[in-house]
Amino acid sequence: LDPELIRQADLILVMEPTHLRRLRRSVPEAVGKSMLLGTLTIDQGFDVIIEDPFMREDEVFEKCFAQIDQGLRILVDRL
């Protein structure tokens, strides 16, 4: 991630807590505008952490896709 793009962003969504910690540690301006995408879908029965489906079974990919899709739909409705 480019620090300048992070500074310009209004909202940064990440999938895993390690991504969030690294982002906030490397670019302090990200602290107030970054969050886990999964926090938007917790009421839908999903986990807060969205598992990376890379090199995983199809079921993990499908769950990841569903959670990202649902999270973005919720975000669009809130905007």
mmCIF file of N, CA and C in Angstrom:
data_model
loop_
_atom_site.group_PDB
_atom_site.id
_atom_site.type_symbol
_atom_site.label_atom_id
_atom_site.label_comp_id
_atom_site.label_asym_id
_atom_site.label_seq_id
_atom_site.Cartn_x
_atom_site.Cartn_y
_atom_site.Cartn_z
ATOM 1 N N LEU A 1 0.833 -1.186 0.000
ATOM 2 C CA LEU A 1 0.000 0.000 0.000
ATOM 3 C C LEU A 1 0.873 1.243 0.000
ATOM 4 N N ASP A 2 0.452 2.177 -0.761
ATOM 5 C CA ASP A 2 1.164 3.440 -0.860
ATOM 6 C C ASP A 2 0.694 4.378 0.265
ATOM 7 N N PRO A 3 1.603 4.871 1.099
ATOM 8 C CA PRO A 3 1.199 5.753 2.208
ATOM 9 C C PRO A 3 0.392 6.966 1.765
ATOM 10 N N GLU A 4 0.704 7.515 0.600
ATOM 11 C CA GLU A 4 -0.046 8.675 0.118
ATOM 12 C C GLU A 4 -1.486 8.302 -0.218
ATOM 13 N N LEU A 5 -1.700 7.154 -0.816
ATOM 14 C CA LEU A 5 -3.066 6.699 -1.098
ATOM 15 C C LEU A 5 -3.838 6.478 0.195
ATOM 16 N N ILE A 6 -3.165 5.953 1.195
ATOM 17 C CA ILE A 6 -3.806 5.742 2.492
ATOM 18 C C ILE A 6 -4.218 7.078 3.091
ATOM 19 N N ARG A 7 -3.359 8.062 3.007
ATOM 20 C CA ARG A 7 -3.684 9.391 3.535
ATOM 21 C C ARG A 7 -4.885 10.009 2.813
ATOM 22 N N GLN A 8 -5.007 9.754 1.524
ATOM 23 C CA GLN A 8 -6.101 10.316 0.734
ATOM 24 C C GLN A 8 -7.425 9.583 0.933
ATOM 25 N N ALA A 9 -7.367 8.351 1.384
ATOM 26 C CA ALA A 9 -8.572 7.528 1.504
ATOM 27 C C ALA A 9 -9.474 8.007 2.638
ATOM 28 N N ASP A 10 -10.778 7.837 2.444
ATOM 29 C CA ASP A 10 -11.750 8.125 3.495
ATOM 30 C C ASP A 10 -12.015 6.900 4.355
ATOM 31 N N LEU A 11 -11.928 5.725 3.738
ATOM 32 C CA LEU A 11 -12.197 4.474 4.438
ATOM 33 C C LEU A 11 -11.315 3.380 3.850
ATOM 34 N N ILE A 12 -10.731 2.578 4.726
ATOM 35 C CA ILE A 12 -9.891 1.455 4.303
ATOM 36 C C ILE A 12 -10.434 0.215 4.986
ATOM 37 N N LEU A 13 -10.837 -0.776 4.183
ATOM 38 C CA LEU A 13 -11.381 -2.024 4.706
ATOM 39 C C LEU A 13 -10.356 -3.131 4.519
ATOM 40 N N VAL A 14 -10.148 -3.913 5.565
ATOM 41 C CA VAL A 14 -9.215 -5.033 5.497
ATOM 42 C C VAL A 14 -9.915 -6.298 5.970
ATOM 43 N N MET A 15 -9.301 -7.445 5.704
ATOM 44 C CA MET A 15 -9.928 -8.722 6.009
ATOM 45 C C MET A 15 -9.492 -9.318 7.346
ATOM 46 N N GLU A 16 -8.258 -9.079 7.751
ATOM 47 C CA GLU A 16 -7.721 -9.753 8.929
ATOM 48 C C GLU A 16 -7.137 -8.748 9.920
ATOM 49 N N PRO A 17 -7.179 -9.072 11.220
ATOM 50 C CA PRO A 17 -6.607 -8.176 12.231
ATOM 51 C C PRO A 17 -5.125 -7.877 12.015
ATOM 52 N N THR A 18 -4.376 -8.833 11.477
ATOM 53 C CA THR A 18 -2.955 -8.558 11.231
ATOM 54 C C THR A 18 -2.790 -7.474 10.171
ATOM 55 N N HIS A 19 -3.666 -7.454 9.181
ATOM 56 C CA HIS A 19 -3.635 -6.402 8.161
ATOM 57 C C HIS A 19 -3.902 -5.043 8.814
ATOM 58 N N LEU A 20 -4.881 -5.023 9.698
ATOM 59 C CA LEU A 20 -5.254 -3.778 10.357
ATOM 60 C C LEU A 20 -4.115 -3.256 11.229
ATOM 61 N N ARG A 21 -3.496 -4.127 11.998
ATOM 62 C CA ARG A 21 -2.377 -3.710 12.858
ATOM 63 C C ARG A 21 -1.209 -3.189 12.037
ATOM 64 N N ARG A 22 -0.841 -3.917 10.988
ATOM 65 C CA ARG A 22 0.275 -3.473 10.139
ATOM 66 C C ARG A 22 -0.011 -2.132 9.479
ATOM 67 N N LEU A 23 -1.218 -1.991 8.979
ATOM 68 C CA LEU A 23 -1.611 -0.750 8.327
ATOM 69 C C LEU A 23 -1.514 0.423 9.293
ATOM 70 N N ARG A 24 -2.103 0.257 10.463
ATOM 71 C CA ARG A 24 -2.128 1.349 11.436
ATOM 72 C C ARG A 24 -0.742 1.651 11.994
ATOM 73 N N ARG A 25 0.090 0.640 12.083
ATOM 74 C CA ARG A 25 1.449 0.847 12.574
ATOM 75 C C ARG A 25 2.300 1.577 11.533
ATOM 76 N N SER A 26 2.128 1.222 10.268
ATOM 77 C CA SER A 26 2.979 1.797 9.224
ATOM 78 C C SER A 26 2.528 3.190 8.790
ATOM 79 N N VAL A 27 1.218 3.455 8.854
ATOM 80 C CA VAL A 27 0.701 4.768 8.457
ATOM 81 C C VAL A 27 -0.284 5.227 9.535
ATOM 82 N N PRO A 28 0.181 5.985 10.507
ATOM 83 C CA PRO A 28 -0.677 6.393 11.627
ATOM 84 C C PRO A 28 -1.967 7.093 11.206
ATOM 85 N N GLU A 29 -1.974 7.765 10.063
ATOM 86 C CA GLU A 29 -3.196 8.437 9.591
ATOM 87 C C GLU A 29 -4.325 7.453 9.294
ATOM 88 N N ALA A 30 -4.014 6.176 9.184
ATOM 89 C CA ALA A 30 -5.026 5.163 8.885
ATOM 90 C C ALA A 30 -5.856 4.786 10.103
ATOM 91 N N VAL A 31 -5.422 5.174 11.284
ATOM 92 C CA VAL A 31 -6.082 4.733 12.508
ATOM 93 C C VAL A 31 -7.564 5.080 12.538
ATOM 94 N N GLY A 32 -7.947 6.274 12.213
ATOM 95 C CA GLY A 32 -9.343 6.675 12.309
ATOM 96 C C GLY A 32 -10.209 6.316 11.122
ATOM 97 N N LYS A 33 -9.622 5.702 10.106
ATOM 98 C CA LYS A 33 -10.403 5.430 8.900
ATOM 99 C C LYS A 33 -10.210 4.021 8.365
ATOM 100 N N SER A 34 -9.752 3.121 9.211
ATOM 101 C CA SER A 34 -9.568 1.728 8.785
ATOM 102 C C SER A 34 -10.323 0.807 9.733
ATOM 103 N N MET A 35 -10.830 -0.269 9.156
ATOM 104 C CA MET A 35 -11.590 -1.230 9.963
ATOM 105 C C MET A 35 -11.638 -2.577 9.271
ATOM 106 N N LEU A 36 -12.028 -3.587 10.032
ATOM 107 C CA LEU A 36 -12.243 -4.916 9.470
ATOM 108 C C LEU A 36 -13.577 -4.933 8.733
ATOM 109 N N LEU A 37 -13.562 -5.351 7.487
ATOM 110 C CA LEU A 37 -14.799 -5.461 6.714
ATOM 111 C C LEU A 37 -15.790 -6.388 7.410
ATOM 112 N N GLY A 38 -15.286 -7.409 8.070
ATOM 113 C CA GLY A 38 -16.144 -8.378 8.741
ATOM 114 C C GLY A 38 -16.987 -7.808 9.865
ATOM 115 N N THR A 39 -16.610 -6.649 10.397
ATOM 116 C CA THR A 39 -17.439 -6.056 11.450
ATOM 117 C C THR A 39 -18.803 -5.634 10.914
ATOM 118 N N LEU A 40 -18.899 -5.430 9.612
ATOM 119 C CA LEU A 40 -20.176 -5.062 9.002
ATOM 120 C C LEU A 40 -21.118 -6.253 8.876
ATOM 121 N N THR A 41 -20.580 -7.467 8.902
ATOM 122 C CA THR A 41 -21.401 -8.660 8.647
ATOM 123 C C THR A 41 -21.613 -9.518 9.881
ATOM 124 N N ILE A 42 -21.140 -9.070 11.028
ATOM 125 C CA ILE A 42 -21.254 -9.894 12.231
ATOM 126 C C ILE A 42 -22.716 -10.200 12.562
ATOM 127 N N ASP A 43 -23.616 -9.262 12.306
ATOM 128 C CA ASP A 43 -25.037 -9.492 12.564
ATOM 129 C C ASP A 43 -25.665 -10.450 11.563
ATOM 130 N N GLN A 44 -24.958 -10.747 10.488
ATOM 131 C CA GLN A 44 -25.452 -11.660 9.458
ATOM 132 C C GLN A 44 -24.999 -13.093 9.709
ATOM 133 N N GLY A 45 -24.322 -13.332 10.841
ATOM 134 C CA GLY A 45 -23.873 -14.675 11.183
ATOM 135 C C GLY A 45 -22.480 -15.015 10.693
ATOM 136 N N PHE A 46 -21.745 -14.048 10.181
ATOM 137 C CA PHE A 46 -20.381 -14.275 9.722
ATOM 138 C C PHE A 46 -19.390 -13.982 10.841
ATOM 139 N N ASP A 47 -18.180 -14.484 10.693
ATOM 140 C CA ASP A 47 -17.096 -14.155 11.601
ATOM 141 C C ASP A 47 -16.590 -12.758 11.288
ATOM 142 N N VAL A 48 -15.946 -12.127 12.266
ATOM 143 C CA VAL A 48 -15.356 -10.803 12.037
ATOM 144 C C VAL A 48 -14.164 -10.920 11.099
ATOM 145 N N ILE A 49 -13.413 -11.990 11.220
ATOM 146 C CA ILE A 49 -12.239 -12.198 10.377
ATOM 147 C C ILE A 49 -12.668 -12.883 9.083
ATOM 148 N N ILE A 50 -12.263 -12.325 7.965
ATOM 149 C CA ILE A 50 -12.522 -12.935 6.662
ATOM 150 C C ILE A 50 -11.270 -13.715 6.279
ATOM 151 N N GLU A 51 -11.404 -15.026 6.220
ATOM 152 C CA GLU A 51 -10.258 -15.873 5.900
ATOM 153 C C GLU A 51 -9.788 -15.671 4.467
ATOM 154 N N ASP A 52 -8.478 -15.607 4.294
ATOM 155 C CA ASP A 52 -7.896 -15.520 2.963
ATOM 156 C C ASP A 52 -8.085 -16.871 2.275
ATOM 157 N N PRO A 53 -8.755 -16.918 1.132
ATOM 158 C CA PRO A 53 -9.030 -18.192 0.477
ATOM 159 C C PRO A 53 -7.885 -18.730 -0.385
ATOM 160 N N PHE A 54 -6.791 -18.001 -0.471
ATOM 161 C CA PHE A 54 -5.687 -18.406 -1.339
ATOM 162 C C PHE A 54 -5.221 -19.816 -1.004
ATOM 163 N N MET A 55 -5.210 -20.677 -2.018
ATOM 164 C CA MET A 55 -4.753 -22.066 -1.904
ATOM 165 C C MET A 55 -5.603 -22.889 -0.922
ATOM 166 N N ARG A 56 -6.852 -22.510 -0.751
ATOM 167 C CA ARG A 56 -7.750 -23.210 0.173
ATOM 168 C C ARG A 56 -8.859 -23.901 -0.612
ATOM 169 N N GLU A 57 -9.700 -24.623 0.099
ATOM 170 C CA GLU A 57 -10.808 -25.337 -0.516
ATOM 171 C C GLU A 57 -11.845 -24.346 -1.064
ATOM 172 N N ASP A 58 -12.669 -24.834 -1.976
ATOM 173 C CA ASP A 58 -13.706 -23.998 -2.577
ATOM 174 C C ASP A 58 -14.646 -23.409 -1.526
ATOM 175 N N GLU A 59 -14.928 -24.171 -0.477
ATOM 176 C CA GLU A 59 -15.842 -23.700 0.559
ATOM 177 C C GLU A 59 -15.312 -22.440 1.237
ATOM 178 N N VAL A 60 -13.999 -22.369 1.453
ATOM 179 C CA VAL A 60 -13.397 -21.188 2.078
ATOM 180 C C VAL A 60 -13.523 -19.996 1.132
ATOM 181 N N PHE A 61 -13.283 -20.233 -0.169
ATOM 182 C CA PHE A 61 -13.432 -19.159 -1.160
ATOM 183 C C PHE A 61 -14.870 -18.663 -1.192
ATOM 184 N N GLU A 62 -15.824 -19.575 -1.194
ATOM 185 C CA GLU A 62 -17.236 -19.193 -1.264
ATOM 186 C C GLU A 62 -17.662 -18.408 -0.033
ATOM 187 N N LYS A 63 -17.194 -18.818 1.145
ATOM 188 C CA LYS A 63 -17.517 -18.088 2.374
ATOM 189 C C LYS A 63 -16.888 -16.699 2.337
ATOM 190 N N CYS A 64 -15.645 -16.610 1.886
ATOM 191 C CA CYS A 64 -14.948 -15.329 1.774
ATOM 192 C C CYS A 64 -15.706 -14.404 0.825
ATOM 193 N N PHE A 65 -16.074 -14.907 -0.338
ATOM 194 C CA PHE A 65 -16.812 -14.112 -1.317
ATOM 195 C C PHE A 65 -18.139 -13.632 -0.737
ATOM 196 N N ALA A 66 -18.861 -14.527 -0.084
ATOM 197 C CA ALA A 66 -20.164 -14.171 0.481
ATOM 198 C C ALA A 66 -20.025 -13.079 1.536
ATOM 199 N N GLN A 67 -18.996 -13.178 2.365
ATOM 200 C CA GLN A 67 -18.821 -12.189 3.417
ATOM 201 C C GLN A 67 -18.393 -10.833 2.842
ATOM 202 N N ILE A 68 -17.508 -10.833 1.868
ATOM 203 C CA ILE A 68 -17.112 -9.574 1.222
ATOM 204 C C ILE A 68 -18.316 -8.954 0.516
ATOM 205 N N ASP A 69 -19.054 -9.762 -0.224
ATOM 206 C CA ASP A 69 -20.234 -9.284 -0.932
ATOM 207 C C ASP A 69 -21.247 -8.682 0.032
ATOM 208 N N GLN A 70 -21.541 -9.392 1.100
ATOM 209 C CA GLN A 70 -22.522 -8.913 2.076
ATOM 210 C C GLN A 70 -22.021 -7.637 2.766
ATOM 211 N N GLY A 71 -20.746 -7.619 3.135
ATOM 212 C CA GLY A 71 -20.186 -6.435 3.782
ATOM 213 C C GLY A 71 -20.271 -5.198 2.908
ATOM 214 N N LEU A 72 -19.962 -5.359 1.634
ATOM 215 C CA LEU A 72 -20.019 -4.220 0.717
ATOM 216 C C LEU A 72 -21.451 -3.768 0.454
ATOM 217 N N ARG A 73 -22.381 -4.713 0.422
ATOM 218 C CA ARG A 73 -23.798 -4.344 0.264
ATOM 219 C C ARG A 73 -24.281 -3.527 1.467
ATOM 220 N N ILE A 74 -23.872 -3.965 2.658
ATOM 221 C CA ILE A 74 -24.248 -3.230 3.886
ATOM 222 C C ILE A 74 -23.628 -1.837 3.847
ATOM 223 N N LEU A 75 -22.365 -1.759 3.453
ATOM 224 C CA LEU A 75 -21.695 -0.469 3.385
ATOM 225 C C LEU A 75 -22.386 0.473 2.388
ATOM 226 N N VAL A 76 -22.733 -0.029 1.221
ATOM 227 C CA VAL A 76 -23.420 0.802 0.220
ATOM 228 C C VAL A 76 -24.758 1.294 0.762
ATOM 229 N N ASP A 77 -25.490 0.429 1.457
ATOM 230 C CA ASP A 77 -26.779 0.845 2.037
ATOM 231 C C ASP A 77 -26.589 1.945 3.071
ATOM 232 N N ARG A 78 -25.490 1.892 3.811
ATOM 233 C CA ARG A 78 -25.240 2.899 4.851
ATOM 234 C C ARG A 78 -24.767 4.233 4.263
ATOM 235 N N LEU A 79 -24.206 4.174 3.066
ATOM 236 C CA LEU A 79 -23.753 5.413 2.434
ATOM 237 C C LEU A 79 -24.936 6.132 1.849
#
